[in-house]
Amino acid sequence: EVQLVESGGGLIQPGGSLRLSCAASGFTVSSNYMSWVRQAPGKGLEWVSVIYSGGSTYYADSVKGRFTISRDNSKNTLYLQMNSLRAEDTAVYYCARLAHSSSWFLDYWGQGTLVTVSS
Amino acid sequence: DIVMTQSPDSLAVSLGERATINCKSSQSVLYSSNNKNYLAWYQQKPGQPPKLLIYWASTRESGVPDRFSGSGSGTDFTLTISSLQAEDVAVYYCQHLETFGQGTKVEIK
């Protein structure tokens, strides 16, 4: 059974850093395209970042230069390192698997982890 | 950048009636290389992550009830719930690559 479990969220002050983790089971992270999508409270979905199976990474303009997506193949885990956090980064962060590499259809999602950026 | 615009923002439908949600893209999402529309629909219930319903604009994901159907091509797409059930109350999103529509909230009238 495919499962994605996020962790690492919490309350952080503006300018701070946080690393989110997404532990996968039932499939191999490194063989798939994986993504982070966030949702601000009461708002819609916003794509954040993607990592291809080959290792290429891409970011939304809103987080470029501040966030880094990566994976640990030995732990079958996806990460999102978030630096220089801002109030507008407050959101539930979901990790998700792309069903078909070039299509960006997201067939499995985690339950999400809440990041709150506030002083 | 492509913009995905859904309409309406919300709708209330009686149980057993049809619900129709529209999604319009600012550019065609039909790729001539494989003649496929890169368009998906998701359902998100309160407190839950989104769930993939439809991909390639009209292909139902495994396990999705057949009352959900997707149609359209190019720039105009529709998600139809043929007979609304109580468990269909949710927000529905269309998606093309990294861009999501703003969402449509479906409620019971």
mmCIF file of C-alpha atoms in Angstrom:
data_model
loop_
_atom_site.group_PDB
_atom_site.id
_atom_site.type_symbol
_atom_site.label_atom_id
_atom_site.label_comp_id
_atom_site.label_asym_id
_atom_site.label_seq_id
_atom_site.Cartn_x
_atom_site.Cartn_y
_atom_site.Cartn_z
ATOM 1 C CA GLU A 1 0.000 0.000 0.000
ATOM 2 C CA VAL A 2 1.329 3.424 -0.947
ATOM 3 C CA GLN A 3 1.691 5.807 1.987
ATOM 4 C CA LEU A 4 3.191 9.248 2.450
ATOM 5 C CA VAL A 5 3.698 10.644 5.951
ATOM 6 C CA GLU A 6 4.871 14.203 6.450
ATOM 7 C CA SER A 7 6.514 15.565 9.572
ATOM 8 C CA GLY A 8 8.542 18.551 10.713
ATOM 9 C CA GLY A 9 5.959 21.302 10.693
ATOM 10 C CA GLY A 10 5.441 23.707 13.552
ATOM 11 C CA LEU A 11 5.570 27.294 14.701
ATOM 12 C CA ILE A 12 8.608 29.226 13.514
ATOM 13 C CA GLN A 13 9.566 32.889 13.653
ATOM 14 C CA PRO A 14 9.953 34.937 10.480
ATOM 15 C CA GLY A 15 13.432 34.492 9.049
ATOM 16 C CA GLY A 16 13.781 31.055 10.577
ATOM 17 C CA SER A 17 14.359 27.661 8.990
ATOM 18 C CA LEU A 18 12.502 24.382 9.034
ATOM 19 C CA ARG A 19 12.964 21.025 7.331
ATOM 20 C CA LEU A 20 9.952 18.978 6.358
ATOM 21 C CA SER A 21 10.176 15.237 5.832
ATOM 22 C CA CYS A 22 7.940 12.914 3.853
ATOM 23 C CA ALA A 23 8.452 9.228 4.546
ATOM 24 C CA ALA A 24 7.218 7.017 1.748
ATOM 25 C CA SER A 25 6.232 3.363 1.768
ATOM 26 C CA GLY A 26 4.881 1.049 -0.871
ATOM 27 C CA PHE A 27 6.980 2.539 -3.659
ATOM 28 C CA THR A 28 10.464 3.925 -4.287
ATOM 29 C CA VAL A 29 10.822 7.698 -4.025
ATOM 30 C CA SER A 30 13.917 7.831 -6.210
ATOM 31 C CA SER A 31 12.119 6.115 -9.104
ATOM 32 C CA ASN A 32 9.294 8.629 -9.142
ATOM 33 C CA TYR A 33 8.740 12.337 -9.598
ATOM 34 C CA MET A 34 7.817 13.822 -6.223
ATOM 35 C CA SER A 35 6.331 17.180 -5.338
ATOM 36 C CA TRP A 36 5.474 19.511 -2.488
ATOM 37 C CA VAL A 37 2.179 21.407 -2.634
ATOM 38 C CA ARG A 38 1.000 23.850 0.005
ATOM 39 C CA GLN A 39 -2.321 25.282 1.078
ATOM 40 C CA ALA A 40 -2.596 28.465 3.116
ATOM 41 C CA PRO A 41 -5.415 28.467 5.682
ATOM 42 C CA GLY A 42 -8.755 28.717 3.889
ATOM 43 C CA LYS A 43 -7.070 29.084 0.503
ATOM 44 C CA GLY A 44 -6.441 26.985 -2.591
ATOM 45 C CA LEU A 45 -3.608 24.713 -3.636
ATOM 46 C CA GLU A 46 -0.195 26.096 -4.590
ATOM 47 C CA TRP A 47 2.558 24.004 -6.119
ATOM 48 C CA VAL A 48 5.900 24.538 -4.367
ATOM 49 C CA SER A 49 8.546 22.241 -5.806
ATOM 50 C CA VAL A 50 9.226 19.036 -7.730
ATOM 51 C CA ILE A 51 12.136 16.638 -7.944
ATOM 52 C CA TYR A 52 12.440 14.358 -10.935
ATOM 53 C CA SER A 53 13.649 10.779 -10.712
ATOM 54 C CA GLY A 54 16.847 11.900 -12.413
ATOM 55 C CA GLY A 55 17.428 14.490 -9.699
ATOM 56 C CA SER A 56 16.430 17.697 -11.476
ATOM 57 C CA THR A 57 14.582 20.131 -9.242
ATOM 58 C CA TYR A 58 12.192 23.005 -9.914
ATOM 59 C CA TYR A 59 10.591 25.611 -7.703
ATOM 60 C CA ALA A 60 7.747 28.089 -7.685
ATOM 61 C CA ASP A 61 8.983 31.664 -8.031
ATOM 62 C CA SER A 62 7.586 32.414 -4.562
ATOM 63 C CA VAL A 63 10.080 30.045 -2.899
ATOM 64 C CA LYS A 64 13.001 29.984 -5.335
ATOM 65 C CA GLY A 65 16.284 30.609 -3.575
ATOM 66 C CA ARG A 66 14.783 29.930 -0.138
ATOM 67 C CA PHE A 67 13.495 26.338 -0.345
ATOM 68 C CA THR A 68 15.376 23.201 -1.356
ATOM 69 C CA ILE A 69 13.803 19.870 -2.251
ATOM 70 C CA SER A 70 15.855 16.720 -1.809
ATOM 71 C CA ARG A 71 15.550 13.033 -1.071
ATOM 72 C CA ASP A 72 17.376 10.319 0.838
ATOM 73 C CA ASN A 73 17.204 7.143 -1.189
ATOM 74 C CA SER A 74 18.366 4.969 1.718
ATOM 75 C CA LYS A 75 15.483 6.234 3.848
ATOM 76 C CA ASN A 76 12.978 6.468 0.980
ATOM 77 C CA THR A 77 12.211 9.954 2.212
ATOM 78 C CA LEU A 78 11.570 13.310 0.556
ATOM 79 C CA TYR A 79 12.571 16.573 2.190
ATOM 80 C CA LEU A 80 11.851 20.266 1.905
ATOM 81 C CA GLN A 81 14.386 22.580 3.497
ATOM 82 C CA MET A 82 12.765 25.953 4.083
ATOM 83 C CA ASN A 83 14.937 28.967 4.892
ATOM 84 C CA SER A 84 14.210 32.669 5.349
ATOM 85 C CA LEU A 85 10.617 31.863 6.178
ATOM 86 C CA ARG A 86 7.965 34.547 5.797
ATOM 87 C CA ALA A 87 4.454 34.927 7.149
ATOM 88 C CA GLU A 88 3.096 34.144 3.688
ATOM 89 C CA ASP A 89 4.729 30.697 3.849
ATOM 90 C CA THR A 90 2.190 29.731 6.527
ATOM 91 C CA ALA A 91 0.337 26.731 5.122
ATOM 92 C CA VAL A 92 -0.281 23.026 5.273
ATOM 93 C CA TYR A 93 2.465 21.386 3.244
ATOM 94 C CA TYR A 94 1.635 18.197 1.376
ATOM 95 C CA CYS A 95 4.026 15.844 -0.321
ATOM 96 C CA ALA A 96 2.630 14.015 -3.313
ATOM 97 C CA ARG A 97 3.692 11.572 -5.986
ATOM 98 C CA LEU A 98 3.345 12.321 -9.669
ATOM 99 C CA ALA A 99 1.377 9.522 -11.314
ATOM 100 C CA HIS A 100 2.884 9.975 -14.763
ATOM 101 C CA SER A 101 6.229 11.684 -14.843
ATOM 102 C CA SER A 102 5.520 14.384 -17.409
ATOM 103 C CA SER A 103 1.838 14.860 -16.653
ATOM 104 C CA TRP A 104 2.123 16.255 -13.120
ATOM 105 C CA PHE A 105 -0.985 14.378 -12.056
ATOM 106 C CA LEU A 106 -0.664 13.758 -8.319
ATOM 107 C CA ASP A 107 -2.028 10.338 -7.439
ATOM 108 C CA TYR A 108 -0.934 9.940 -3.811
ATOM 109 C CA TRP A 109 -0.816 12.640 -1.157
ATOM 110 C CA GLY A 110 0.242 12.714 2.446
ATOM 111 C CA GLN A 111 -1.991 14.083 5.176
ATOM 112 C CA GLY A 112 0.039 17.275 5.352
ATOM 113 C CA THR A 113 2.037 19.111 8.001
ATOM 114 C CA LEU A 114 1.210 22.614 9.182
ATOM 115 C CA VAL A 115 3.853 25.311 9.097
ATOM 116 C CA THR A 116 3.042 28.528 10.914
ATOM 117 C CA VAL A 117 5.397 31.470 10.503
ATOM 118 C CA SER A 118 4.700 34.041 13.165
ATOM 119 C CA SER A 119 6.439 36.029 15.856
ATOM 120 C CA ASP B 1 2.206 31.400 -17.341
ATOM 121 C CA ILE B 2 -1.011 29.503 -17.841
ATOM 122 C CA VAL B 3 -3.933 30.594 -15.676
ATOM 123 C CA MET B 4 -6.669 28.118 -14.770
ATOM 124 C CA THR B 5 -10.026 29.725 -13.999
ATOM 125 C CA GLN B 6 -12.879 27.736 -12.506
ATOM 126 C CA SER B 7 -16.545 28.632 -12.461
ATOM 127 C CA PRO B 8 -18.565 28.975 -10.435
ATOM 128 C CA ASP B 9 -16.662 29.603 -7.188
ATOM 129 C CA SER B 10 -19.408 27.728 -5.355
ATOM 130 C CA LEU B 11 -22.625 25.940 -6.096
ATOM 131 C CA ALA B 12 -25.416 24.315 -4.149
ATOM 132 C CA VAL B 13 -27.131 21.309 -5.661
ATOM 133 C CA SER B 14 -29.941 19.120 -4.382
ATOM 134 C CA LEU B 15 -29.189 15.520 -3.558
ATOM 135 C CA GLY B 16 -29.513 13.369 -6.661
ATOM 136 C CA GLU B 17 -29.194 16.319 -9.017
ATOM 137 C CA ARG B 18 -26.382 17.110 -11.447
ATOM 138 C CA ALA B 19 -23.454 19.328 -10.509
ATOM 139 C CA THR B 20 -21.314 20.911 -13.216
ATOM 140 C CA ILE B 21 -17.991 22.656 -12.687
ATOM 141 C CA ASN B 22 -16.102 24.436 -15.419
ATOM 142 C CA CYS B 23 -12.383 25.046 -15.837
ATOM 143 C CA LYS B 24 -10.911 27.336 -18.476
ATOM 144 C CA SER B 25 -7.213 27.589 -19.236
ATOM 145 C CA SER B 26 -5.572 30.694 -20.684
ATOM 146 C CA GLN B 27 -3.742 28.528 -23.216
ATOM 147 C CA SER B 28 -4.463 25.151 -24.730
ATOM 148 C CA VAL B 29 -3.425 22.190 -22.583
ATOM 149 C CA LEU B 30 -3.775 19.774 -25.509
ATOM 150 C CA TYR B 31 -0.348 18.524 -26.491
ATOM 151 C CA SER B 32 -0.060 17.642 -30.179
ATOM 152 C CA SER B 33 2.812 15.238 -29.476
ATOM 153 C CA ASN B 34 0.443 12.693 -27.934
ATOM 154 C CA ASN B 35 -2.980 14.297 -28.474
ATOM 155 C CA LYS B 36 -3.617 14.351 -24.730
ATOM 156 C CA ASN B 37 -5.086 17.080 -22.568
ATOM 157 C CA TYR B 38 -2.859 17.649 -19.530
ATOM 158 C CA LEU B 39 -5.760 18.383 -17.211
ATOM 159 C CA ALA B 40 -6.695 16.766 -13.914
ATOM 160 C CA TRP B 41 -9.501 17.173 -11.379
ATOM 161 C CA TYR B 42 -9.149 16.759 -7.615
ATOM 162 C CA GLN B 43 -11.631 16.531 -4.776
ATOM 163 C CA GLN B 44 -10.745 17.881 -1.344
ATOM 164 C CA LYS B 45 -12.954 17.239 1.640
ATOM 165 C CA PRO B 46 -12.546 19.299 4.834
ATOM 166 C CA GLY B 47 -9.463 18.334 6.797
ATOM 167 C CA GLN B 48 -8.253 15.927 4.113
ATOM 168 C CA PRO B 49 -5.648 16.091 1.368
ATOM 169 C CA PRO B 50 -6.807 16.371 -2.235
ATOM 170 C CA LYS B 51 -7.773 13.211 -4.049
ATOM 171 C CA LEU B 52 -7.176 12.642 -7.752
ATOM 172 C CA LEU B 53 -10.506 12.039 -9.526
ATOM 173 C CA ILE B 54 -9.878 12.525 -13.226
ATOM 174 C CA TYR B 55 -6.732 12.802 -15.358
ATOM 175 C CA TRP B 56 -6.073 13.310 -19.064
ATOM 176 C CA ALA B 57 -9.268 15.406 -18.779
ATOM 177 C CA SER B 58 -11.596 12.412 -18.921
ATOM 178 C CA THR B 59 -9.934 9.290 -17.472
ATOM 179 C CA ARG B 60 -11.385 8.305 -14.126
ATOM 180 C CA GLU B 61 -8.867 7.303 -11.452
ATOM 181 C CA SER B 62 -9.237 3.784 -10.138
ATOM 182 C CA GLY B 63 -11.935 3.514 -7.484
ATOM 183 C CA VAL B 64 -13.657 6.792 -8.356
ATOM 184 C CA PRO B 65 -17.426 6.362 -8.692
ATOM 185 C CA ASP B 66 -18.747 6.571 -12.240
ATOM 186 C CA ARG B 67 -21.042 9.469 -11.328
ATOM 187 C CA PHE B 68 -17.901 11.594 -11.741
ATOM 188 C CA SER B 69 -16.976 12.376 -15.330
ATOM 189 C CA GLY B 70 -14.661 14.800 -17.077
ATOM 190 C CA SER B 71 -14.945 16.276 -20.539
ATOM 191 C CA GLY B 72 -13.513 18.974 -22.733
ATOM 192 C CA SER B 73 -10.426 19.671 -24.789
ATOM 193 C CA GLY B 74 -8.019 22.478 -25.508
ATOM 194 C CA THR B 75 -8.983 25.289 -23.149
ATOM 195 C CA ASP B 76 -12.440 24.381 -21.828
ATOM 196 C CA PHE B 77 -13.168 21.534 -19.460
ATOM 197 C CA THR B 78 -16.020 20.300 -17.316
ATOM 198 C CA LEU B 79 -16.320 18.075 -14.271
ATOM 199 C CA THR B 80 -19.791 16.597 -13.901
ATOM 200 C CA ILE B 81 -21.252 14.823 -10.907
ATOM 201 C CA SER B 82 -24.283 13.138 -12.420
ATOM 202 C CA SER B 83 -26.207 12.514 -9.196
ATOM 203 C CA LEU B 84 -24.891 14.400 -6.192
ATOM 204 C CA GLN B 85 -24.434 12.389 -3.019
ATOM 205 C CA ALA B 86 -23.906 13.760 0.486
ATOM 206 C CA GLU B 87 -20.327 12.492 0.485
ATOM 207 C CA ASP B 88 -19.531 14.628 -2.579
ATOM 208 C CA VAL B 89 -19.586 17.843 -0.546
ATOM 209 C CA ALA B 90 -16.075 19.143 -1.103
ATOM 210 C CA VAL B 91 -13.936 21.653 -2.938
ATOM 211 C CA TYR B 92 -12.959 20.631 -6.451
ATOM 212 C CA TYR B 93 -9.811 21.793 -8.222
ATOM 213 C CA CYS B 94 -8.638 21.533 -11.812
ATOM 214 C CA GLN B 95 -4.908 21.366 -12.531
ATOM 215 C CA HIS B 96 -2.545 21.761 -15.448
ATOM 216 C CA LEU B 97 1.079 20.979 -14.623
ATOM 217 C CA GLU B 98 2.085 23.263 -11.740
ATOM 218 C CA THR B 99 -1.049 25.413 -11.932
ATOM 219 C CA PHE B 100 -4.265 24.810 -10.031
ATOM 220 C CA GLY B 101 -7.615 26.475 -10.463
ATOM 221 C CA GLN B 102 -8.920 28.478 -7.516
ATOM 222 C CA GLY B 103 -11.365 25.773 -6.499
ATOM 223 C CA THR B 104 -15.128 25.300 -6.587
ATOM 224 C CA LYS B 105 -17.022 24.558 -3.393
ATOM 225 C CA VAL B 106 -19.921 22.130 -3.803
ATOM 226 C CA GLU B 107 -22.636 22.078 -1.160
ATOM 227 C CA ILE B 108 -26.050 20.499 -0.698
ATOM 228 C CA LYS B 109 -29.058 22.716 -1.403
#
